[in-house]
XYZ file of C-alpha atoms in Angstrom:
150
model
C -4.357 -24.352 -11.943
C -1.323 -22.211 -11.130
C -1.302 -18.497 -10.419
C 0.034 -17.386 -13.802
C -1.551 -19.886 -16.152
C -4.051 -22.662 -16.078
C -3.219 -26.050 -17.543
C -5.914 -28.394 -18.775
C -5.496 -32.023 -19.752
C -7.677 -33.014 -22.723
C -7.403 -36.393 -24.389
C -3.769 -36.838 -23.271
C -2.875 -33.329 -24.478
C -1.868 -30.616 -21.997
C -2.968 -27.092 -22.832
C -1.549 -24.188 -20.802
C -3.262 -20.832 -21.064
C -1.862 -17.624 -19.549
C -4.415 -16.112 -17.204
C -3.675 -12.406 -17.424
C -5.899 -10.444 -19.802
C -8.330 -13.367 -20.146
C -11.856 -13.994 -18.900
C -13.853 -17.009 -17.824
C -17.624 -17.430 -17.807
C -20.310 -20.075 -17.776
C -21.571 -21.009 -21.210
C -24.919 -19.469 -21.986
C -25.782 -22.153 -24.532
C -24.371 -25.450 -23.191
C -25.183 -27.147 -19.898
C -22.313 -27.709 -17.388
C -19.866 -25.864 -19.656
C -17.669 -22.826 -19.243
C -15.636 -20.705 -21.647
C -12.144 -19.354 -21.236
C -11.730 -16.320 -23.495
C -8.209 -15.416 -24.626
C -7.014 -12.867 -27.158
C -6.621 -15.634 -29.756
C -9.412 -18.069 -29.010
C -12.312 -19.190 -26.843
C -11.703 -22.537 -25.122
C -14.832 -24.492 -24.161
C -14.800 -26.951 -21.252
C -17.472 -29.363 -19.994
C -17.841 -30.577 -16.415
C -19.918 -33.415 -14.961
C -22.215 -31.221 -12.884
C -23.366 -27.616 -12.636
C -21.690 -27.247 -9.230
C -18.390 -28.500 -10.717
C -18.795 -25.923 -13.487
C -19.380 -23.155 -10.914
C -16.343 -24.307 -8.917
C -14.105 -24.299 -12.005
C -15.309 -20.835 -13.042
C -14.795 -19.448 -9.516
C -11.309 -20.929 -9.145
C -10.130 -19.873 -12.594
C -11.559 -16.372 -12.043
C -9.777 -16.213 -8.670
C -6.484 -17.134 -10.359
C -7.096 -14.644 -13.184
C -7.593 -11.931 -10.548
C -4.424 -12.991 -8.699
C -2.391 -13.088 -11.912
C -3.651 -9.623 -12.862
C -2.845 -8.272 -9.381
C 0.624 -9.841 -9.548
C 1.202 -8.223 -12.920
C 0.259 -4.837 -11.432
C 2.575 -5.397 -8.451
C 5.440 -6.253 -10.792
C 4.738 -3.123 -12.837
C 4.584 -1.004 -9.657
C 7.874 -2.526 -8.499
C 9.526 -1.583 -11.804
C 8.161 1.950 -11.485
C 9.422 2.288 -7.895
C 12.864 0.915 -8.755
C 13.087 3.234 -11.787
C 12.071 6.237 -9.662
C 14.575 5.321 -6.946
C 17.323 4.958 -9.552
C 16.382 8.291 -11.138
C 16.304 10.000 -7.729
C 19.693 8.518 -6.893
C 21.152 9.731 -10.192
C 19.658 13.206 -9.613
C 21.114 13.255 -6.097
C 24.552 12.165 -7.356
C 24.432 14.848 -10.055
C 23.446 17.504 -7.500
C 26.158 16.311 -5.132
C 28.778 16.545 -7.887
C 27.647 20.081 -8.726
C 27.652 21.139 -5.059
C 31.064 19.576 -4.493
C 32.437 21.371 -7.527
C 30.860 24.628 -6.329
C 32.287 24.279 -2.809
C 35.693 23.349 -4.205
C 35.468 26.385 -6.462
C 34.560 28.638 -3.526
C 37.368 27.238 -1.405
C 39.899 27.800 -4.167
C 39.470 31.571 -3.791
C 40.025 33.372 -0.522
C 36.972 35.620 -0.997
C 34.768 32.608 -1.702
C 36.060 30.728 1.315
C 35.418 33.766 3.532
C 31.883 34.158 2.148
C 31.146 30.463 2.759
C 32.587 30.702 6.273
C 30.441 33.779 6.987
C 27.357 31.904 5.728
C 28.127 28.862 7.931
C 28.609 31.065 10.983
C 25.302 32.849 10.350
C 23.448 29.553 9.857
C 24.844 27.901 12.965
C 24.162 30.890 15.233
C 20.677 31.728 13.944
C 19.185 28.254 14.062
C 21.217 26.629 16.850
C 21.992 23.885 14.362
C 24.129 21.094 15.816
C 24.776 19.282 12.550
C 27.967 17.231 12.283
C 28.195 17.855 8.535
C 27.921 21.613 9.014
C 30.643 21.503 11.678
C 32.882 19.441 9.377
C 32.282 21.900 6.539
C 33.085 24.778 8.886
C 36.321 23.088 9.989
C 37.296 22.366 6.392
C 36.755 26.013 5.502
C 38.827 27.072 8.535
C 41.610 24.710 7.393
C 41.418 26.045 3.842
C 41.675 29.618 5.101
C 44.566 28.720 7.410
C 46.310 26.949 4.520
C 45.955 30.065 2.375
C 47.609 32.004 5.224
C 44.676 34.226 6.119
C 42.730 32.509 8.899
């Protein structure tokens, strides 16, 4: 038996049955038999002894559980990847809007001065030593100097 499906050899014919969404149980009517219930059919299997039957049922059930867990992990992985992609797209969209807003502010002297005043107030009130804030501050200073009113 593999993790995703169980294969059974019967009279020189191999039957492979997917394990997810299926159940296995001992037969209530036949001795040393177990049933594998699928959405389409119920497969009946006979073993030589009752302990062999119990072993088959336990091992198939173990693999059904593993296959179901694997299916859930795969689904969770898809959900995480989708969320990460969505978050990345939201971040890129926000970054584009912020960049456009900053560029818009810097294109007008009054906007550049307001942004510079904001940066100065933020850096002095919180003792923020953030490289990005310093770079933004320097870019604003350059923009103001370029406009001739620094």
